[in-house]
Short mmCIF file of C-alpha atoms in Angstrom, two decimals:
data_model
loop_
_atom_site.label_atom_id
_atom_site.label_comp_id
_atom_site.label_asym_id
_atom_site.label_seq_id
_atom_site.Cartn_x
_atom_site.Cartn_y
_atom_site.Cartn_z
CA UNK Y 1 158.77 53.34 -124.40
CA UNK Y 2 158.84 56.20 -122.20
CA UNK Y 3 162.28 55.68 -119.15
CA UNK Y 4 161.13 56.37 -116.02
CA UNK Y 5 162.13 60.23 -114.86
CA UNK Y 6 164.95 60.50 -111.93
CA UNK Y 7 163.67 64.07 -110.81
CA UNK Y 8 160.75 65.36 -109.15
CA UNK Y 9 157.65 66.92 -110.87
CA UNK Y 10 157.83 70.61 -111.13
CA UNK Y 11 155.08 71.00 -108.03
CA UNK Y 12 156.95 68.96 -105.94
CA UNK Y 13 160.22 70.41 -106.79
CA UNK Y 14 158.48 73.90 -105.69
CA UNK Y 15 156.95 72.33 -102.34
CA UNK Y 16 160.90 70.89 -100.88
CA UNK Y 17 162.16 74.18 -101.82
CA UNK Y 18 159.55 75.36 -99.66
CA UNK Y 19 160.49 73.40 -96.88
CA UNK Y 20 164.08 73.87 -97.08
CA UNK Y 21 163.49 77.47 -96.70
CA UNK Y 22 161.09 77.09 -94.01
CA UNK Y 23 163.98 74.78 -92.55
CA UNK Y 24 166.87 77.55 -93.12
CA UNK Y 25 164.57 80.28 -91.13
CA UNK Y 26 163.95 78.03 -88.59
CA UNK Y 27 168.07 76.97 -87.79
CA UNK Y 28 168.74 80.86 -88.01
CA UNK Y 29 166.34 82.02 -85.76
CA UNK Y 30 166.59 78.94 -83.51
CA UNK Y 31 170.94 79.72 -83.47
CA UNK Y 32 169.82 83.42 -81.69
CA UNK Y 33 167.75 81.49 -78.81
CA UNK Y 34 169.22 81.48 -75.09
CA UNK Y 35 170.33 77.91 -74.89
CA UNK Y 36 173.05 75.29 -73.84
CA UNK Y 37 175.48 74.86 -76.98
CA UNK Y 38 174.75 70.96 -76.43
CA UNK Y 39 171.19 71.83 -77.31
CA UNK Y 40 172.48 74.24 -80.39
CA UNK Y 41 174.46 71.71 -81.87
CA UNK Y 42 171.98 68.57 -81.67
CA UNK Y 43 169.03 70.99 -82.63
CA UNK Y 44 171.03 72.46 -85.78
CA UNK Y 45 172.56 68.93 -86.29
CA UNK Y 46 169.02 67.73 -86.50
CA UNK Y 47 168.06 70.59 -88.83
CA UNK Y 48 170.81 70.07 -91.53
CA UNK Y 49 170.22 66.32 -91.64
CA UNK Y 50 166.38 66.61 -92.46
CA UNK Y 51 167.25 69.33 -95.02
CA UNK Y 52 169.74 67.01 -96.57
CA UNK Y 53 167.28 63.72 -96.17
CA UNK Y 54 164.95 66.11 -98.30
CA UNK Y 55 167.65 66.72 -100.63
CA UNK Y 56 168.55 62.85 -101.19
CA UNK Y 57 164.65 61.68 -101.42
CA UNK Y 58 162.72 64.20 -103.22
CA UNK Y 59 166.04 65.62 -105.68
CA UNK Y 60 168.42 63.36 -105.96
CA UNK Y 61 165.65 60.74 -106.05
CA UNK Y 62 168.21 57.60 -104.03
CA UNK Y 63 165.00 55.00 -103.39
CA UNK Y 64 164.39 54.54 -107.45
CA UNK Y 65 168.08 53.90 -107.58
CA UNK Y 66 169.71 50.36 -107.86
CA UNK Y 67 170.34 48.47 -104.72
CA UNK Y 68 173.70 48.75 -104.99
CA UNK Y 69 173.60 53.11 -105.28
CA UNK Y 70 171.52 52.24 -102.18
CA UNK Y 71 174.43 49.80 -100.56
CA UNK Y 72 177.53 52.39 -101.55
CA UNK Y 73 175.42 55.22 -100.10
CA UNK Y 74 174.71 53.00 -96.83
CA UNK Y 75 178.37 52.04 -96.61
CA UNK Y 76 179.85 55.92 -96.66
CA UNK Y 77 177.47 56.64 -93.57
CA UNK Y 78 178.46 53.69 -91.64
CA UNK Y 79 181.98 54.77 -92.39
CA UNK Y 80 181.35 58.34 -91.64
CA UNK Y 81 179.42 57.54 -88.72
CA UNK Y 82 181.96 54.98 -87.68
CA UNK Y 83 184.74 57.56 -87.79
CA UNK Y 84 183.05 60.77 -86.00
CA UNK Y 85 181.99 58.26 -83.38
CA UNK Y 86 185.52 57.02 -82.23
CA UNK Y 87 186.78 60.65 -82.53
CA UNK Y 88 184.14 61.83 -80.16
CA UNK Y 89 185.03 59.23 -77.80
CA UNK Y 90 188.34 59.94 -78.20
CA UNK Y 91 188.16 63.96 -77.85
CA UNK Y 92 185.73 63.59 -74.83
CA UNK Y 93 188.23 61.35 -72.90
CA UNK Y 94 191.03 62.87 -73.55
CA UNK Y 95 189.72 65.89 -72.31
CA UNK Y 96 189.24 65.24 -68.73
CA UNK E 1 163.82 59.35 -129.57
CA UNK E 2 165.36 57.27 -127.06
CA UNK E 3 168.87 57.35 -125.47
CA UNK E 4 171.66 56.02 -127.65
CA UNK E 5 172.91 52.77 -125.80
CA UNK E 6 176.25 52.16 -126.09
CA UNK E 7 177.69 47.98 -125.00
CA UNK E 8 177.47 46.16 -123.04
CA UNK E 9 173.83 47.82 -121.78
CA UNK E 10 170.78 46.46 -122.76
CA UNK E 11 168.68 49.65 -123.08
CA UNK E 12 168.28 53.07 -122.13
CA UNK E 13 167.16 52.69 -118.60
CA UNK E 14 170.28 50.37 -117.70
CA UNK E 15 172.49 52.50 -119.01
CA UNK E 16 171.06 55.09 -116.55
CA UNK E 17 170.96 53.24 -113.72
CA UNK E 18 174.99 52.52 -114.13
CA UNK E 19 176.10 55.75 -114.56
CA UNK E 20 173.92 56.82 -111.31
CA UNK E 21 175.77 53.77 -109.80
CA UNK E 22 179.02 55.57 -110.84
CA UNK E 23 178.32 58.65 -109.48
CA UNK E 24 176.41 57.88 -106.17
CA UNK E 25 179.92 55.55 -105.77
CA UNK E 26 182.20 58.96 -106.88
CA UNK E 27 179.86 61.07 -104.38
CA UNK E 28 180.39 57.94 -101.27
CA UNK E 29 184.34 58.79 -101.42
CA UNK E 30 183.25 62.70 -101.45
CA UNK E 31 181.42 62.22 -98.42
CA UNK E 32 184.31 60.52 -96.84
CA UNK E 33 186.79 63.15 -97.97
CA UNK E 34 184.64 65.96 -96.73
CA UNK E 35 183.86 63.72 -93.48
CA UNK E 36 187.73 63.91 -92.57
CA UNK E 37 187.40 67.86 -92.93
CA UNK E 38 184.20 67.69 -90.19
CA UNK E 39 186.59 65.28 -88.00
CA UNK E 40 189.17 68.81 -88.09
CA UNK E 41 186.31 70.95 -86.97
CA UNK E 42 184.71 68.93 -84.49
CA UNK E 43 188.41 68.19 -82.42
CA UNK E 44 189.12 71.70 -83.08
CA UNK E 45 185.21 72.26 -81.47
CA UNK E 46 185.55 70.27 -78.88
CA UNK E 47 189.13 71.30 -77.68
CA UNK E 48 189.24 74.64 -78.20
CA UNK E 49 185.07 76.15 -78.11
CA UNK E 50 186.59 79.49 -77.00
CA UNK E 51 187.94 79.98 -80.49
CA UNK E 52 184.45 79.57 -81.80
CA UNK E 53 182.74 82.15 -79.17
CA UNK E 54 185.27 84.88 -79.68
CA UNK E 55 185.80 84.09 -84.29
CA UNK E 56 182.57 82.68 -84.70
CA UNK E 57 180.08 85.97 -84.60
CA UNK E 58 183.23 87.61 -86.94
CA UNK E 59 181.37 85.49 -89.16
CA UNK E 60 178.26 87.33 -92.05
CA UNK E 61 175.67 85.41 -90.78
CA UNK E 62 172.64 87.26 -93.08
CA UNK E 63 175.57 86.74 -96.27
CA UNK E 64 176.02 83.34 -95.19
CA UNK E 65 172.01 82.91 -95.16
CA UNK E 66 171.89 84.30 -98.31
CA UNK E 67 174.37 82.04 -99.64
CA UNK E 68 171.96 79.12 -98.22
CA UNK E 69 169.15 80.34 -100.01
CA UNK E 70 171.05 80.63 -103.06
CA UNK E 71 172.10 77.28 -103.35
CA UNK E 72 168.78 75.53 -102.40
CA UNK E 73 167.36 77.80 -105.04
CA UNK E 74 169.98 76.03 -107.71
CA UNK E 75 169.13 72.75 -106.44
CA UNK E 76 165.63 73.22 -107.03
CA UNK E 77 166.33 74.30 -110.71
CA UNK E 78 168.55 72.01 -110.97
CA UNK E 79 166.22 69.00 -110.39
CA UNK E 80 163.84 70.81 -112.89
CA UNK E 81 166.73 70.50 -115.07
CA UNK E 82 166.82 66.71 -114.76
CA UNK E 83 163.15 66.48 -115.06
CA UNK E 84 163.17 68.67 -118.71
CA UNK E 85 166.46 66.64 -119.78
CA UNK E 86 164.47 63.94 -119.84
CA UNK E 87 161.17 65.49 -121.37
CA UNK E 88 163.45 67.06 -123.93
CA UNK E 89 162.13 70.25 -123.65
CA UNK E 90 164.89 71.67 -124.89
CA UNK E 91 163.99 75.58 -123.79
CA UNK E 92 163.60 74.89 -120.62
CA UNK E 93 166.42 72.57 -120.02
CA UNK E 94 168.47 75.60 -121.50
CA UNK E 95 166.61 78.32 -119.02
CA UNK E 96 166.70 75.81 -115.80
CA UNK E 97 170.72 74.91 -116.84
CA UNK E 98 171.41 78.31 -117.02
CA UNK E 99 169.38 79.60 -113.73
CA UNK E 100 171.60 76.98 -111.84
CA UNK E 101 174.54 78.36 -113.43
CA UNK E 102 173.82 81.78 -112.31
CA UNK E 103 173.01 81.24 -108.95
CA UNK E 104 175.91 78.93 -108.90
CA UNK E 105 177.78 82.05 -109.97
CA UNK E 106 175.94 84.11 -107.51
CA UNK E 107 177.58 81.96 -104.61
CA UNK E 108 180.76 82.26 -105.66
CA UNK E 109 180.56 86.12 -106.14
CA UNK E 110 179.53 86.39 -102.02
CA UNK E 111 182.04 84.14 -101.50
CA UNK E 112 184.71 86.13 -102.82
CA UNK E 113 182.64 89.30 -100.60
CA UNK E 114 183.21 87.04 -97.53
CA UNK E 115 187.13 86.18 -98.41
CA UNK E 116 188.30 89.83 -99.12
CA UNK E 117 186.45 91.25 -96.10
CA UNK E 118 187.83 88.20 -93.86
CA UNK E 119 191.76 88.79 -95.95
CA UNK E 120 191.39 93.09 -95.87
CA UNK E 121 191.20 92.21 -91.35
CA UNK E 122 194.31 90.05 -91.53
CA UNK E 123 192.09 86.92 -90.25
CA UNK E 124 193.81 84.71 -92.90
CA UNK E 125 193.91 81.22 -93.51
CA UNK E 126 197.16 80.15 -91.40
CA UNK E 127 196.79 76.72 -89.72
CA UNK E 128 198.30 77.20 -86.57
CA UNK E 129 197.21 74.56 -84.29
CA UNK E 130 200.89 74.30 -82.39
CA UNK E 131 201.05 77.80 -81.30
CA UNK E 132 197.77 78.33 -79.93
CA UNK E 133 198.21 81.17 -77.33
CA UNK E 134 196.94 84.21 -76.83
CA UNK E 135 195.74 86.29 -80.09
CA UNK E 136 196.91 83.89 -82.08
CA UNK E 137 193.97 81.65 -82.19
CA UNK E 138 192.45 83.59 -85.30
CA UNK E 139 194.49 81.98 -87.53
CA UNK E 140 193.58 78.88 -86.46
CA UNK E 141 189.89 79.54 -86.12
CA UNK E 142 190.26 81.23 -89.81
CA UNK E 143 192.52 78.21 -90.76
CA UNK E 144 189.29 75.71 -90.08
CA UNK E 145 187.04 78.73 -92.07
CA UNK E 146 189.09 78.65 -95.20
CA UNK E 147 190.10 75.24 -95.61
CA UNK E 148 186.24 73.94 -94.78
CA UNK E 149 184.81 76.81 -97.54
CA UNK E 150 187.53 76.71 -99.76
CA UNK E 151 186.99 73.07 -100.30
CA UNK E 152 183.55 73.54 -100.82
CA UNK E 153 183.83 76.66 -102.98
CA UNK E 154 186.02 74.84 -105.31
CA UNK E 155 183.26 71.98 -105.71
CA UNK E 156 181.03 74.63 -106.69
CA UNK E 157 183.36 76.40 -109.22
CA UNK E 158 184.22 72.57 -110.78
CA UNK E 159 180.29 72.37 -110.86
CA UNK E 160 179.35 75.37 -112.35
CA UNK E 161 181.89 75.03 -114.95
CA UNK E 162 180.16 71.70 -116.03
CA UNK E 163 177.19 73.19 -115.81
CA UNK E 164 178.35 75.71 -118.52
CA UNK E 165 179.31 72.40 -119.96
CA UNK E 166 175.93 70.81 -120.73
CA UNK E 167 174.46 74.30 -121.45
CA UNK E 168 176.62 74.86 -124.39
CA UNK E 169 176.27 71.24 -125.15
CA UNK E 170 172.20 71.50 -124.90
CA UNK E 171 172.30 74.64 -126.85
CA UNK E 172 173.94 72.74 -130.08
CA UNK E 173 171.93 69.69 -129.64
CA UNK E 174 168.24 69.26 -131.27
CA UNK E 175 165.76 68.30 -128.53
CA UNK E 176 164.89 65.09 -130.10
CA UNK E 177 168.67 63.93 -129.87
CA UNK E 178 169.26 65.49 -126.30
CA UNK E 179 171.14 62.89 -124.17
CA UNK E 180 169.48 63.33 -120.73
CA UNK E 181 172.11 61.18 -118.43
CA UNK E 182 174.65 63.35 -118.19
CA UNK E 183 172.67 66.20 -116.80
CA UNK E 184 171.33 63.64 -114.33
CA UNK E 185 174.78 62.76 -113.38
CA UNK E 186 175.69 66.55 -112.76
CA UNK E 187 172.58 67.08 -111.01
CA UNK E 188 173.62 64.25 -108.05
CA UNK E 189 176.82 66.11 -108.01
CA UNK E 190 175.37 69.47 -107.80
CA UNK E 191 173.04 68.59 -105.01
CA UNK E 192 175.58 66.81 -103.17
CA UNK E 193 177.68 69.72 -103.19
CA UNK E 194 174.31 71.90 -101.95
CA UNK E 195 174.33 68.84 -98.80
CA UNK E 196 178.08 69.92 -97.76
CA UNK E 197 176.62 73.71 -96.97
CA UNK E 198 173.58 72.72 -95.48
CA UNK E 199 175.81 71.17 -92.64
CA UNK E 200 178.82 73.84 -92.75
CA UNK E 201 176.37 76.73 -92.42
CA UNK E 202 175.16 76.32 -88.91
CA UNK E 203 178.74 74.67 -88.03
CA UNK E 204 180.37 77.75 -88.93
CA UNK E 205 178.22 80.83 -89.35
CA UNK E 206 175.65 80.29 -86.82
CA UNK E 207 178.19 79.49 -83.69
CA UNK E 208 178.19 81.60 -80.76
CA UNK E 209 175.13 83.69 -81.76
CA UNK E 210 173.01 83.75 -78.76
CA UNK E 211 175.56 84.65 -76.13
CA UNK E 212 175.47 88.70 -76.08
#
C-alpha cells in the first residue's frame, strides 16, 4: 500500500520557487515605481496573496486535505476578512 | 514499512489526515492572532501615513529582500522534506531538514543585523501611540516594526528549533521505521510562518520607496 504523498514532486517544488522569486522581484521593483500609495498597497496586496495562494496549493498541498482542514481554513479568512473589513470602515469614517 | 497506527485510526492515511486537521486548526487561530497584529498596522497606516513616509525608507530594504529569498528558499526544501519523509529516503530527508534549518538560521542571523543597527540609532521598540508629537513618532513607527517582526521572528526560532528536532530524531531512526507525519506537520507550520513575511515585507520594508 503506498499513502498518498502531501508534498510536491521535486520539479514542481523547483518551478513555485521559481515563481515566488519571480513574484519577490516583481513587488520590489514595482514598490520603486511613481505611483498613488492606493495603487502600492492593492498592487503589493495582490502580490503577497498570490505568493501565499502558491504557498497553500502547491506546498502545503490544502485541496488533498479533509473537508474539514478545508472548512477551518475557510472560517479563519472569513473571520480575518470580517475583522479588517469593519476596521477599515471604521478608520475611514472616523477620519473625516 | 508503513506508519505505526496508533487507536482509534483505522490506518496510516487517517491518521495523517487528523493530525493535518490538527494543525491546519492550530495554524486558523495563528492566522487570527497575527490578523489582530495587521489590524495595529493598518489603523496605525491609515491614521498616521506620515510615520510610514518619514520611518519607512529607515528600513534595509535589499536585507529585508534577502530575508524573503531566504525563507522561500526553506520552504521549498522544506516541502522536499515532506516529500523524502514520506519516500524514506532517509539522506535526503536529513540534507533537506538540515538546509531548512540553516536558512532558518540564516534569517534569524539578519534579523539580529536589522535589530542592532535599528537599537545602536535609538529607534527602539517603545509603543507610544498617546504621545504622538513631534520626533516622537519613531518610537511608535519602531513600536509597530518590533512587535510585527518580533512576533514573527520568534515563530521562526520555535520552528527552527523543531526542525533541529526531527533532524536529530531522523538521524537515530532507520529509514524503514521513519515516521513521516510529524515532519508533515512541521512543514504546514513552517510554511505558514514563510506566509506571515510574504505579507509583512512589502507592509513594512517596501513603504514609502518611490517618493524621492
Amino acid at each position: 500500500m503506498s499513502e498518498p504523498v502531501p508534498a510536491p514532486r521535486v520539479r514542481t517544488a523547483l518551478v513555485v520557487l521559481l515563481a515566488l522569486l519571480l513574484l519577490t522581484a516583481a513587488t520590489v521593483a514595482l514598490a520603486f515605481v511613481a505611483a498613488p500609495p492606493e495603487l502600492h498597497v492593492t498592487l503589493a496586496l495582490a502580490i503577497a496573496t498570490t505568493k501565499a495562494t502558491l504557498v497553500v496549493v502547491f506546498f502545503m498541498r490544502l485541496a488533498d486535505e479533509l473537508g474539514a482542514a478545508r472548512l477551518v481554513t475557510l472560517a479563519a479568512l472569513v473571520l480575518l476578512a470580517t475583522l479588517m473589513l469593519l476596521v477599515v470602515v471604521d478608520l475611514v469614517e472616523s477620519r473625516v | 514499512m508503513a506508519e505505526l497506527v496508533h487507536e482509534p485510526f483505522a490506518d496510516a492515511t487517517e491518521q495523517r489526515e487528523a493530525v493535518a486537521l490538527g494543525m491546519w486548526s492550530f495554524l486558523a487561530q495563528e492566522m487570527l492572532f497575527f490578523g489582530v497584529l495587521f489590524v495595529f498596522y493598518t489603523t496605525l497606516r491609515v491614521h498616521h501615513p506620515e510615520l510610514f513616509a518619514r520611518f519607512g525608507p529607515s528600513l534595509d530594504w535589499r536585507l529585508a529582500t534577502a530575508m524573503t529569498v531566504t525563507l522561500l528558499t526553506s520552504s521549498f526544501t522544506m516541502a522536499l522534506a515532506v516529500r523524502f519523509a514520506f519516500e524514506r529516503a532517509r539522506r535526503d530527508l536529513l540534507v533537506a531538514l538540515a538546509a531548512t534549518a540553516a536558512l532558518g538560521v540564516a534569517f534569524l542571523v539578519m534579523k539580529g543585523l536589522e535589530y542592532a543597527h535599528h537599537l545602536e540609532r535609538g529607534e527602539t521598540p517603545t509603543i507610544d501611540l498617546a504621545g504622538l508629537g513631534p520626533g516622537a513618532g519613531v518610537h511608535t513607527f519602531f513600536g509597530l516594526y518590533f512587535v510585527l517582526t518580533g512576533f514573527h521572528a520568534l515563530h521562526v526560532i520555535g520552528g527552527v528549533v523543531v526542525l533541529v528536532g526531527l533532524f536529530v530524531v531522523a538521524a537515530r531512526t532507520r529509514a524503514d521505521a521513519l515516521r513521516p507525519t510529524p515532519t508533515m506537520a512541521v512543514g504546514l507550520y513552517w510554511h505558514f510562518v514563510d506566509i506571515v513575511w510574504l505579507f509583512l515585507f512589502p507592509a513594512l520594508y517596501l513603504v514609502g520607496r518611490s517618493s524621492p
